[in-house]
Amino acid sequence: MPALSLRARLTWLIIAVQVAVLIPLGAISYQRERAEMVKLLDGRLAQAGRTLGTLIADSQRGYSDEDAQRAVKLVTDAQRGTVVVAVHAKNYEPEVGFQAYDPHGKLIAATANLADLPPPAPGERGFSDIEHDGAGWRLFTLTNRFNLTVRIGERAENRADITRELVLEHSLPLIIGLPLLALLASLAVKQGLRPLDKLTQVLSERAPRSRTPIAIERSPGEIKPLIATLNEQLERLEDVIEREHRFAGDVAHELRTPLAATTIHLESALIANDPAELEFTLHSARRSLGRLGRRIEQILAIARLEAGAAAEQRIPLDLIVLATEVVEELAPLIAEKDISLSLTHEEPAVRVSGHEVALTAMFRNLVENALRYAPEGGRVDISVHRDAGIVVIEVCDDGPGIPPYRRALAFKRFERSSDTKEPGYGLGLSIVQRAVELHEGSIELLDGPSARGLLVRIHIEALDG
């Protein structure tokens, strides 16, 4: 099931809040009004009963039968001596009725609809509910000061009609109002979310590679942090895209030369007739392939550092172990150039929290650079020690070094001095710098001992210091 849009979600939440508030309030209001209606009707019934008892008592003393018939439309039942009031079905008269009994319990007056109702039980007083002629009645029974017993009643259907009217009165506004409120809430939410629609339109119309920030001055306060963060992320994204484009262009440029050289050597080998010339061209092609392989390896190392190593979880690592493994891996190159290499450390283990891929690449490129620029029979010294909670890594060689004015450029990719005679691609120190940055460390290039060679010094925070 697809997720609801923010507009639909807000609309439904507002409707739910309205329903949760209005329906209970309507129900409570209905219950209170119904209770007040019952009290009012019962009070009216009781008042009517008392008034009727007084009128009957007065009529017994001072009115003639003819006057009573004219006043209240009485009909005399000759057999029982009881005054029976006729009721007419064309109006609401059948809904009410009464009985009146003299002190001896004789029925002296009644309406036609209650004339045959059995007399009240001795001591029966107050309100009661009965069934009579298939209809429910609400009765009120009293004995007044003239010792007349009066029982007046109202059909329950009359009260049910009033209750239905109350239900309709309370339900109709909800039935009509809730859809209207839902429509208005939807329009209000739509209007309230217009800044987001505008932001979406601005983003959809944004030109590729644009660095123009999205304006936030006239945006609502709730959206300003979102737009500010979005501007930062877009700026970072553009930086990454630009860096990757530049990197891809540099890679294409740097791979073009060794590929072309290898192709030329292989074509020369195909047309060579002299075995010595064939052997020379094949060896040249092999060297070109070796340089190409090393260049690709360094490019992949940078790509891993840029995209992969930073996403890995840091783990405790012993730098002495990593440095030793790198030295053992490069042992053939050390022996080939007859380099004197030393690895010194004051402690048996120096631990940091880091990425193994990045730190291994850092050591490998540091040592490879030192071996490449150190002369035949030269010296390379590696030192790893801890100083006040900081690990200090130093790699020093006795080669030509890097002039101070070029040290800032030494970390740029594919940046090499035109006067150097050693093979390389300007990637080694770039890889080292990126690995150091991943560990929030620092790196500096210094003169070697006796102002000869290059000393690379790195600071990384120790794990247990």
GROMACS .gro file of C-alpha atoms in nm:
model
  465
    1MET     CA    1   0.000   0.000   0.000
    2PRO     CA    2   0.156   0.333  -0.103
    3ALA     CA    3   0.228   0.581   0.174
    4LEU     CA    4  -0.012   0.871   0.212
    5SER     CA    5   0.104   1.210   0.098
    6LEU     CA    6   0.178   1.473   0.359
    7ARG     CA    7  -0.129   1.667   0.245
    8ALA     CA    8  -0.359   1.365   0.279
    9ARG     CA    9  -0.205   1.273   0.612
   10LEU     CA   10  -0.258   1.622   0.756
   11THR     CA   11  -0.613   1.635   0.620
   12TRP     CA   12  -0.707   1.300   0.773
   13LEU     CA   13  -0.544   1.394   1.102
   14ILE     CA   14  -0.746   1.717   1.118
   15ILE     CA   15  -1.066   1.528   1.032
   16ALA     CA   16  -0.986   1.266   1.296
   17VAL     CA   17  -0.931   1.537   1.556
   18GLN     CA   18  -1.260   1.702   1.460
   19VAL     CA   19  -1.447   1.372   1.480
   20ALA     CA   20  -1.279   1.283   1.810
   21VAL     CA   21  -1.384   1.617   1.957
   22LEU     CA   22  -1.722   1.694   1.797
   23ILE     CA   23  -1.888   1.353   1.825
   24PRO     CA   24  -1.822   1.310   2.201
   25LEU     CA   25  -1.928   1.672   2.258
   26GLY     CA   26  -2.245   1.613   2.057
   27ALA     CA   27  -2.318   1.292   2.250
   28ILE     CA   28  -2.262   1.464   2.584
   29SER     CA   29  -2.476   1.758   2.478
   30TYR     CA   30  -2.751   1.522   2.364
   31GLN     CA   31  -2.748   1.331   2.692
   32ARG     CA   32  -2.765   1.650   2.893
   33GLU     CA   33  -3.046   1.797   2.683
   34ARG     CA   34  -3.237   1.469   2.697
   35ALA     CA   35  -3.207   1.462   3.075
   36GLU     CA   36  -3.321   1.824   3.092
   37MET     CA   37  -3.610   1.740   2.855
   38VAL     CA   38  -3.725   1.453   3.079
   39LYS     CA   39  -3.711   1.679   3.384
   40LEU     CA   40  -3.900   1.952   3.201
   41LEU     CA   41  -4.173   1.718   3.072
   42ASP     CA   42  -4.207   1.547   3.410
   43GLY     CA   43  -4.232   1.886   3.575
   44ARG     CA   44  -4.494   1.996   3.328
   45LEU     CA   45  -4.684   1.671   3.385
   46ALA     CA   46  -4.676   1.716   3.761
   47GLN     CA   47  -4.783   2.080   3.735
   48ALA     CA   48  -5.066   1.984   3.502
   49GLY     CA   49  -5.179   1.714   3.746
   50ARG     CA   50  -5.188   1.955   4.040
   51THR     CA   51  -5.369   2.217   3.834
   52LEU     CA   52  -5.617   1.959   3.711
   53GLY     CA   53  -5.687   1.838   4.065
   54THR     CA   54  -5.757   2.192   4.181
   55LEU     CA   55  -5.984   2.265   3.885
   56ILE     CA   56  -6.184   1.945   3.942
   57ALA     CA   57  -6.225   2.023   4.309
   58ASP     CA   58  -6.341   2.375   4.232
   59SER     CA   59  -6.577   2.249   3.964
   60GLN     CA   60  -6.732   2.009   4.211
   61ARG     CA   61  -6.813   2.301   4.441
   62GLY     CA   62  -6.909   2.588   4.215
   63TYR     CA   63  -6.973   2.496   3.856
   64SER     CA   64  -7.279   2.349   3.691
   65ASP     CA   65  -7.255   2.053   3.455
   66GLU     CA   66  -7.354   2.279   3.166
   67ASP     CA   67  -7.075   2.527   3.242
   68ALA     CA   68  -6.826   2.242   3.278
   69GLN     CA   69  -6.928   2.096   2.945
   70ARG     CA   70  -6.882   2.429   2.773
   71ALA     CA   71  -6.547   2.493   2.941
   72VAL     CA   72  -6.379   2.157   2.902
   73LYS     CA   73  -6.603   1.972   2.657
   74LEU     CA   74  -6.710   1.708   2.904
   75VAL     CA   75  -6.929   1.415   2.814
   76THR     CA   76  -7.134   1.251   3.087
   77ASP     CA   77  -7.135   0.875   3.121
   78ALA     CA   78  -7.479   0.819   3.273
   79GLN     CA   79  -7.414   0.461   3.380
   80ARG     CA   80  -7.101   0.531   3.585
   81GLY     CA   81  -7.153   0.893   3.682
   82THR     CA   82  -6.808   0.970   3.548
   83VAL     CA   83  -6.710   1.272   3.340
   84VAL     CA   84  -6.521   1.147   3.033
   85VAL     CA   85  -6.335   1.402   2.822
   86ALA     CA   86  -6.336   1.321   2.451
   87VAL     CA   87  -6.006   1.335   2.263
   88HIS     CA   88  -5.964   1.411   1.896
   89ALA     CA   89  -5.717   1.229   1.678
   90LYS     CA   90  -5.670   1.528   1.448
   91ASN     CA   91  -5.442   1.705   1.696
   92TYR     CA   92  -5.213   1.603   1.981
   93GLU     CA   93  -5.492   1.529   2.228
   94PRO     CA   94  -5.445   1.148   2.219
   95GLU     CA   95  -5.092   1.199   2.345
   96VAL     CA   96  -5.209   1.307   2.694
   97GLY     CA   97  -5.478   1.192   2.935
   98PHE     CA   98  -5.583   1.195   3.299
   99GLN     CA   99  -5.795   1.023   3.567
  100ALA     CA  100  -5.947   1.175   3.879
  101TYR     CA  101  -6.073   0.975   4.179
  102ASP     CA  102  -6.280   1.104   4.473
  103PRO     CA  103  -6.177   1.033   4.833
  104HIS     CA  104  -6.363   0.702   4.812
  105GLY     CA  105  -6.164   0.584   4.512
  106LYS     CA  106  -6.442   0.644   4.263
  107LEU     CA  107  -6.342   0.762   3.917
  108ILE     CA  108  -6.510   1.099   3.872
  109ALA     CA  109  -6.340   1.226   3.558
  110ALA     CA  110  -6.109   1.091   3.287
  111THR     CA  111  -6.009   1.132   2.928
  112ALA     CA  112  -6.134   0.875   2.683
  113ASN     CA  113  -5.789   0.730   2.621
  114LEU     CA  114  -5.733   0.654   2.994
  115ALA     CA  115  -6.091   0.599   3.111
  116ASP     CA  116  -6.057   0.221   3.130
  117LEU     CA  117  -5.714   0.227   3.301
  118PRO     CA  118  -5.728   0.033   3.630
  119PRO     CA  119  -5.720   0.256   3.940
  120PRO     CA  120  -5.387   0.320   4.109
  121ALA     CA  121  -5.273   0.089   4.383
  122PRO     CA  122  -5.308   0.213   4.740
  123GLY     CA  123  -5.019   0.443   4.822
  124GLU     CA  124  -4.911   0.480   4.460
  125ARG     CA  125  -4.761   0.823   4.414
  126GLY     CA  126  -4.518   1.000   4.183
  127PHE     CA  127  -4.396   0.899   3.839
  128SER     CA  128  -4.431   0.557   3.677
  129ASP     CA  129  -4.413   0.397   3.332
  130ILE     CA  130  -4.688   0.159   3.213
  131GLU     CA  131  -4.816  -0.016   2.901
  132HIS     CA  132  -5.179   0.060   2.809
  133ASP     CA  133  -5.362  -0.029   2.488
  134GLY     CA  134  -5.036  -0.131   2.325
  135ALA     CA  135  -4.865   0.200   2.398
  136GLY     CA  136  -4.626   0.317   2.663
  137TRP     CA  137  -4.731   0.591   2.906
  138ARG     CA  138  -4.548   0.814   3.151
  139LEU     CA  139  -4.784   0.869   3.449
  140PHE     CA  140  -4.779   1.106   3.744
  141THR     CA  141  -5.006   1.025   4.040
  142LEU     CA  142  -5.087   1.263   4.328
  143THR     CA  143  -5.343   1.320   4.605
  144ASN     CA  144  -5.417   1.689   4.659
  145ARG     CA  145  -5.541   1.877   4.965
  146PHE     CA  146  -5.902   1.805   4.865
  147ASN     CA  147  -5.819   1.433   4.901
  148LEU     CA  148  -5.871   1.384   4.528
  149THR     CA  149  -5.640   1.138   4.357
  150VAL     CA  150  -5.532   1.259   4.013
  151ARG     CA  151  -5.334   1.052   3.765
  152ILE     CA  152  -5.216   1.236   3.455
  153GLY     CA  153  -5.018   1.076   3.175
  154GLU     CA  154  -4.833   1.137   2.853
  155ARG     CA  155  -4.768   0.881   2.584
  156ALA     CA  156  -4.407   0.768   2.561
  157GLU     CA  157  -4.423   0.806   2.183
  158ASN     CA  158  -4.453   1.180   2.233
  159ARG     CA  159  -4.126   1.181   2.423
  160ALA     CA  160  -3.970   0.947   2.169
  161ASP     CA  161  -4.062   1.195   1.897
  162ILE     CA  162  -3.893   1.473   2.093
  163THR     CA  163  -3.588   1.248   2.145
  164ARG     CA  164  -3.570   1.176   1.772
  165GLU     CA  165  -3.586   1.548   1.705
  166LEU     CA  166  -3.301   1.600   1.949
  167VAL     CA  167  -3.096   1.327   1.782
  168LEU     CA  168  -3.166   1.481   1.442
  169GLU     CA  169  -3.087   1.827   1.573
  170HIS     CA  170  -2.750   1.709   1.706
  171SER     CA  171  -2.668   1.473   1.421
  172LEU     CA  172  -2.760   1.694   1.128
  173PRO     CA  173  -2.489   1.956   1.196
  174LEU     CA  174  -2.234   1.676   1.222
  175ILE     CA  175  -2.359   1.502   0.908
  176ILE     CA  176  -2.350   1.825   0.711
  177GLY     CA  177  -2.066   1.995   0.894
  178LEU     CA  178  -1.803   1.719   0.898
  179PRO     CA  179  -1.779   1.686   0.516
  180LEU     CA  180  -1.774   2.063   0.492
  181LEU     CA  181  -1.503   2.080   0.758
  182ALA     CA  182  -1.310   1.808   0.575
  183LEU     CA  183  -1.328   2.007   0.253
  184LEU     CA  184  -1.221   2.327   0.426
  185ALA     CA  185  -0.943   2.142   0.610
  186SER     CA  186  -0.817   1.999   0.282
  187LEU     CA  187  -0.815   2.347   0.124
  188ALA     CA  188  -0.643   2.490   0.431
  189VAL     CA  189  -0.378   2.218   0.428
  190LYS     CA  190  -0.326   2.269   0.055
  191GLN     CA  191  -0.279   2.640   0.113
  192GLY     CA  192  -0.051   2.577   0.409
  193LEU     CA  193   0.170   2.340   0.209
  194ARG     CA  194   0.213   2.578  -0.083
  195PRO     CA  195   0.569   2.663   0.030
  196LEU     CA  196   0.660   2.296  -0.011
  197ASP     CA  197   0.500   2.290  -0.357
  198LYS     CA  198   0.697   2.601  -0.445
  199LEU     CA  199   1.016   2.440  -0.315
  200THR     CA  200   0.945   2.132  -0.528
  201GLN     CA  201   0.895   2.350  -0.834
  202VAL     CA  202   1.220   2.539  -0.767
  203LEU     CA  203   1.410   2.212  -0.736
  204SER     CA  204   1.255   2.066  -1.052
  205GLU     CA  205   1.347   2.379  -1.249
  206ARG     CA  206   1.697   2.399  -1.103
  207ALA     CA  207   1.964   2.381  -1.373
  208PRO     CA  208   2.219   2.097  -1.348
  209ARG     CA  209   2.550   2.195  -1.188
  210SER     CA  210   2.392   2.515  -1.056
  211ARG     CA  211   2.544   2.650  -0.737
  212THR     CA  212   2.283   2.919  -0.678
  213PRO     CA  213   2.139   2.865  -0.327
  214ILE     CA  214   1.764   2.840  -0.281
  215ALA     CA  215   1.627   3.163  -0.134
  216ILE     CA  216   1.497   3.126   0.221
  217GLU     CA  217   1.417   3.486   0.319
  218ARG     CA  218   1.042   3.465   0.247
  219SER     CA  219   1.000   3.102   0.347
  220PRO     CA  220   0.805   2.997   0.661
  221GLY     CA  221   1.013   2.950   0.973
  222GLU     CA  222   0.950   2.574   0.978
  223ILE     CA  223   1.092   2.532   0.626
  224LYS     CA  224   1.396   2.758   0.661
  225PRO     CA  225   1.610   2.492   0.839
  226LEU     CA  226   1.512   2.240   0.569
  227ILE     CA  227   1.609   2.478   0.288
  228ALA     CA  228   1.934   2.572   0.464
  229THR     CA  229   2.026   2.205   0.505
  230LEU     CA  230   1.923   2.138   0.146
  231ASN     CA  231   2.146   2.419   0.023
  232GLU     CA  232   2.439   2.272   0.216
  233GLN     CA  233   2.376   1.925   0.077
  234LEU     CA  234   2.342   2.059  -0.279
  235GLU     CA  235   2.668   2.247  -0.241
  236ARG     CA  236   2.840   1.932  -0.113
  237LEU     CA  237   2.687   1.729  -0.394
  238GLU     CA  238   2.812   1.976  -0.652
  239ASP     CA  239   3.158   1.962  -0.493
  240VAL     CA  240   3.155   1.583  -0.510
  241ILE     CA  241   3.033   1.579  -0.870
  242GLU     CA  242   3.291   1.836  -0.973
  243ARG     CA  243   3.566   1.647  -0.793
  244GLU     CA  244   3.462   1.319  -0.953
  245HIS     CA  245   3.448   1.478  -1.299
  246ARG     CA  246   3.792   1.622  -1.248
  247PHE     CA  247   3.919   1.293  -1.112
  248ALA     CA  248   3.771   1.099  -1.404
  249GLY     CA  249   3.934   1.339  -1.647
  250ASP     CA  250   4.268   1.307  -1.471
  251VAL     CA  251   4.242   0.928  -1.470
  252ALA     CA  252   4.159   0.920  -1.841
  253HIS     CA  253   4.453   1.147  -1.912
  254GLU     CA  254   4.696   0.950  -1.697
  255LEU     CA  255   4.594   0.610  -1.835
  256ARG     CA  256   4.617   0.724  -2.194
  257THR     CA  257   4.999   0.746  -2.196
  258PRO     CA  258   5.087   0.398  -2.060
  259LEU     CA  259   4.819   0.239  -2.277
  260ALA     CA  260   4.957   0.411  -2.585
  261ALA     CA  261   5.313   0.311  -2.494
  262THR     CA  262   5.214  -0.050  -2.439
  263THR     CA  263   5.030  -0.057  -2.772
  264ILE     CA  264   5.334   0.085  -2.954
  265HIS     CA  265   5.568  -0.171  -2.799
  266LEU     CA  266   5.338  -0.460  -2.890
  267GLU     CA  267   5.301  -0.335  -3.247
  268SER     CA  268   5.680  -0.308  -3.271
  269ALA     CA  269   5.711  -0.662  -3.144
  270LEU     CA  270   5.473  -0.784  -3.415
  271ILE     CA  271   5.686  -0.641  -3.695
  272ALA     CA  272   6.027  -0.710  -3.539
  273ASN     CA  273   6.250  -0.954  -3.734
  274ASP     CA  274   6.553  -0.948  -3.509
  275PRO     CA  275   6.518  -1.169  -3.194
  276ALA     CA  276   6.706  -0.912  -2.987
  277GLU     CA  277   6.473  -0.636  -3.103
  278LEU     CA  278   6.170  -0.859  -3.033
  279GLU     CA  279   6.296  -0.932  -2.682
  280PHE     CA  280   6.360  -0.562  -2.618
  281THR     CA  281   6.014  -0.453  -2.734
  282LEU     CA  282   5.843  -0.726  -2.530
  283HIS     CA  283   6.036  -0.624  -2.218
  284SER     CA  284   5.940  -0.263  -2.285
  285ALA     CA  285   5.573  -0.363  -2.319
  286ARG     CA  286   5.599  -0.559  -1.997
  287ARG     CA  287   5.738  -0.255  -1.814
  288SER     CA  288   5.463  -0.038  -1.957
  289LEU     CA  289   5.201  -0.288  -1.839
  290GLY     CA  290   5.363  -0.293  -1.497
  291ARG     CA  291   5.346   0.086  -1.475
  292LEU     CA  292   4.987   0.076  -1.596
  293GLY     CA  293   4.898  -0.185  -1.332
  294ARG     CA  294   5.057   0.022  -1.057
  295ARG     CA  295   4.876   0.335  -1.174
  296ILE     CA  296   4.542   0.153  -1.179
  297GLU     CA  297   4.614   0.011  -0.833
  298GLN     CA  298   4.676   0.359  -0.693
  299ILE     CA  299   4.365   0.498  -0.860
  300LEU     CA  300   4.157   0.216  -0.711
  301ALA     CA  301   4.314   0.282  -0.372
  302ILE     CA  302   4.199   0.646  -0.388
  303ALA     CA  303   3.851   0.537  -0.498
  304ARG     CA  304   3.826   0.294  -0.205
  305LEU     CA  305   3.935   0.563   0.037
  306GLU     CA  306   3.689   0.813  -0.107
  307ALA     CA  307   3.386   0.585  -0.118
  308GLY     CA  308   3.437   0.274   0.089
  309ALA     CA  309   3.673   0.300   0.383
  310ALA     CA  310   3.498   0.596   0.542
  311ALA     CA  311   3.172   0.401   0.554
  312GLU     CA  312   3.325   0.105   0.739
  313GLN     CA  313   3.312   0.072   1.115
  314ARG     CA  314   3.633   0.162   1.292
  315ILE     CA  315   3.805  -0.117   1.477
  316PRO     CA  316   4.106  -0.129   1.713
  317LEU     CA  317   4.425  -0.168   1.507
  318ASP     CA  318   4.790  -0.211   1.599
  319LEU     CA  319   4.999   0.021   1.381
  320ILE     CA  320   5.315  -0.181   1.453
  321VAL     CA  321   5.152  -0.489   1.302
  322LEU     CA  322   5.029  -0.296   0.995
  323ALA     CA  323   5.370  -0.136   0.936
  324THR     CA  324   5.546  -0.472   0.971
  325GLU     CA  325   5.310  -0.636   0.720
  326VAL     CA  326   5.374  -0.358   0.467
  327VAL     CA  327   5.752  -0.387   0.510
  328GLU     CA  328   5.732  -0.764   0.458
  329GLU     CA  329   5.516  -0.711   0.147
  330LEU     CA  330   5.772  -0.470  -0.002
  331ALA     CA  331   6.075  -0.681   0.093
  332PRO     CA  332   6.159  -0.768  -0.273
  333LEU     CA  333   6.174  -0.400  -0.368
  334ILE     CA  334   6.387  -0.324  -0.062
  335ALA     CA  335   6.631  -0.599  -0.156
  336GLU     CA  336   6.637  -0.495  -0.522
  337LYS     CA  337   6.755  -0.143  -0.439
  338ASP     CA  338   6.975  -0.260  -0.150
  339ILE     CA  339   6.793  -0.019   0.083
  340SER     CA  340   6.867  -0.021   0.457
  341LEU     CA  341   6.523  -0.002   0.618
  342SER     CA  342   6.452   0.021   0.991
  343LEU     CA  343   6.122   0.010   1.185
  344THR     CA  344   6.154   0.145   1.538
  345HIS     CA  345   5.893   0.164   1.814
  346GLU     CA  346   5.919   0.218   2.189
  347GLU     CA  347   5.619   0.001   2.279
  348PRO     CA  348   5.528  -0.349   2.164
  349ALA     CA  349   5.189  -0.225   2.040
  350VAL     CA  350   5.055   0.115   1.943
  351ARG     CA  351   4.679   0.099   1.890
  352VAL     CA  352   4.435   0.332   1.722
  353SER     CA  353   4.068   0.312   1.626
  354GLY     CA  354   4.063   0.317   1.250
  355HIS     CA  355   3.999   0.167   0.908
  356GLU     CA  356   4.239  -0.112   0.818
  357VAL     CA  357   4.218  -0.053   0.441
  358ALA     CA  358   4.301   0.318   0.477
  359LEU     CA  359   4.585   0.275   0.726
  360THR     CA  360   4.743  -0.009   0.526
  361ALA     CA  361   4.728   0.205   0.209
  362MET     CA  362   4.883   0.491   0.406
  363PHE     CA  363   5.183   0.283   0.520
  364ARG     CA  364   5.228   0.119   0.178
  365ASN     CA  365   5.241   0.449  -0.010
  366LEU     CA  366   5.466   0.613   0.248
  367VAL     CA  367   5.718   0.329   0.227
  368GLU     CA  368   5.691   0.296  -0.153
  369ASN     CA  369   5.754   0.668  -0.200
  370ALA     CA  370   6.053   0.657   0.033
  371LEU     CA  371   6.197   0.351  -0.146
  372ARG     CA  372   6.142   0.507  -0.487
  373TYR     CA  373   6.326   0.828  -0.408
  374ALA     CA  374   6.599   0.683  -0.189
  375PRO     CA  375   6.923   0.617  -0.386
  376GLU     CA  376   7.078   0.274  -0.438
  377GLY     CA  377   7.217   0.161  -0.104
  378GLY     CA  378   7.026   0.443   0.068
  379ARG     CA  379   6.833   0.442   0.392
  380VAL     CA  380   6.466   0.454   0.495
  381ASP     CA  381   6.367   0.489   0.863
  382ILE     CA  382   6.015   0.423   0.994
  383SER     CA  383   5.921   0.527   1.347
  384VAL     CA  384   5.595   0.470   1.534
  385HIS     CA  385   5.563   0.599   1.888
  386ARG     CA  386   5.311   0.760   2.120
  387ASP     CA  387   5.333   1.108   2.267
  388ALA     CA  388   5.069   1.226   2.520
  389GLY     CA  389   4.782   1.028   2.370
  390ILE     CA  390   4.884   1.099   2.011
  391VAL     CA  391   5.046   0.845   1.779
  392VAL     CA  392   5.336   0.995   1.583
  393ILE     CA  393   5.432   0.818   1.260
  394GLU     CA  394   5.752   0.924   1.083
  395VAL     CA  395   5.892   0.796   0.753
  396CYS     CA  396   6.225   0.942   0.647
  397ASP     CA  397   6.444   0.879   0.340
  398ASP     CA  398   6.779   1.021   0.221
  399GLY     CA  399   6.663   1.101  -0.129
  400PRO     CA  400   6.644   1.442  -0.298
  401GLY     CA  401   6.343   1.550  -0.088
  402ILE     CA  402   6.081   1.807  -0.185
  403PRO     CA  403   6.160   2.179  -0.192
  404PRO     CA  404   5.951   2.382   0.057
  405TYR     CA  405   5.779   2.580  -0.219
  406ARG     CA  406   5.647   2.256  -0.376
  407ARG     CA  407   5.527   2.081  -0.061
  408ALA     CA  408   5.178   2.230  -0.076
  409LEU     CA  409   5.137   2.088  -0.428
  410ALA     CA  410   5.274   1.747  -0.336
  411PHE     CA  411   4.933   1.631  -0.211
  412LYS     CA  412   4.752   1.714  -0.537
  413ARG     CA  413   4.665   1.418  -0.754
  414PHE     CA  414   4.883   1.362  -1.059
  415GLU     CA  415   5.098   1.659  -0.959
  416ARG     CA  416   5.467   1.583  -1.012
  417SER     CA  417   5.773   1.800  -1.047
  418SER     CA  418   5.905   1.826  -1.400
  419ASP     CA  419   6.266   1.781  -1.285
  420THR     CA  420   6.217   1.450  -1.104
  421LYS     CA  421   6.368   1.146  -1.267
  422GLU     CA  422   6.185   0.882  -1.065
  423PRO     CA  423   5.877   0.708  -1.211
  424GLY     CA  424   5.549   0.793  -1.048
  425TYR     CA  425   5.207   0.949  -1.096
  426GLY     CA  426   5.162   1.199  -0.813
  427LEU     CA  427   4.911   0.977  -0.632
  428GLY     CA  428   5.108   0.838  -0.337
  429LEU     CA  429   5.096   1.138  -0.105
  430SER     CA  430   4.737   1.210  -0.210
  431ILE     CA  431   4.640   0.863  -0.087
  432VAL     CA  432   4.834   0.918   0.237
  433GLN     CA  433   4.667   1.253   0.298
  434ARG     CA  434   4.318   1.111   0.241
  435ALA     CA  435   4.385   0.824   0.483
  436VAL     CA  436   4.504   1.070   0.747
  437GLU     CA  437   4.194   1.288   0.696
  438LEU     CA  438   3.969   0.985   0.750
  439HIS     CA  439   4.124   0.951   1.097
  440GLU     CA  440   4.104   1.322   1.183
  441GLY     CA  441   4.483   1.338   1.187
  442SER     CA  442   4.742   1.576   1.047
  443ILE     CA  443   5.033   1.537   0.808
  444GLU     CA  444   5.335   1.756   0.739
  445LEU     CA  445   5.635   1.737   0.507
  446LEU     CA  446   5.974   1.831   0.657
  447ASP     CA  447   6.339   1.818   0.570
  448GLY     CA  448   6.516   1.495   0.657
  449PRO     CA  449   6.819   1.473   0.891
  450SER     CA  450   7.107   1.697   0.793
  451ALA     CA  451   6.868   1.884   0.559
  452ARG     CA  452   6.872   1.590   0.317
  453GLY     CA  453   6.581   1.377   0.204
  454LEU     CA  454   6.217   1.401   0.311
  455LEU     CA  455   6.057   1.343   0.651
  456VAL     CA  456   5.683   1.272   0.652
  457ARG     CA  457   5.530   1.315   0.999
  458ILE     CA  458   5.173   1.207   1.080
  459HIS     CA  459   4.971   1.257   1.400
  460ILE     CA  460   4.672   1.034   1.481
  461GLU     CA  461   4.484   1.007   1.810
  462ALA     CA  462   4.580   0.692   2.006
  463LEU     CA  463   4.311   0.448   2.113
  464ASP     CA  464   4.405   0.405   2.479
  465GLY     CA  465   4.584   0.728   2.551
   0.00000   0.00000   0.00000
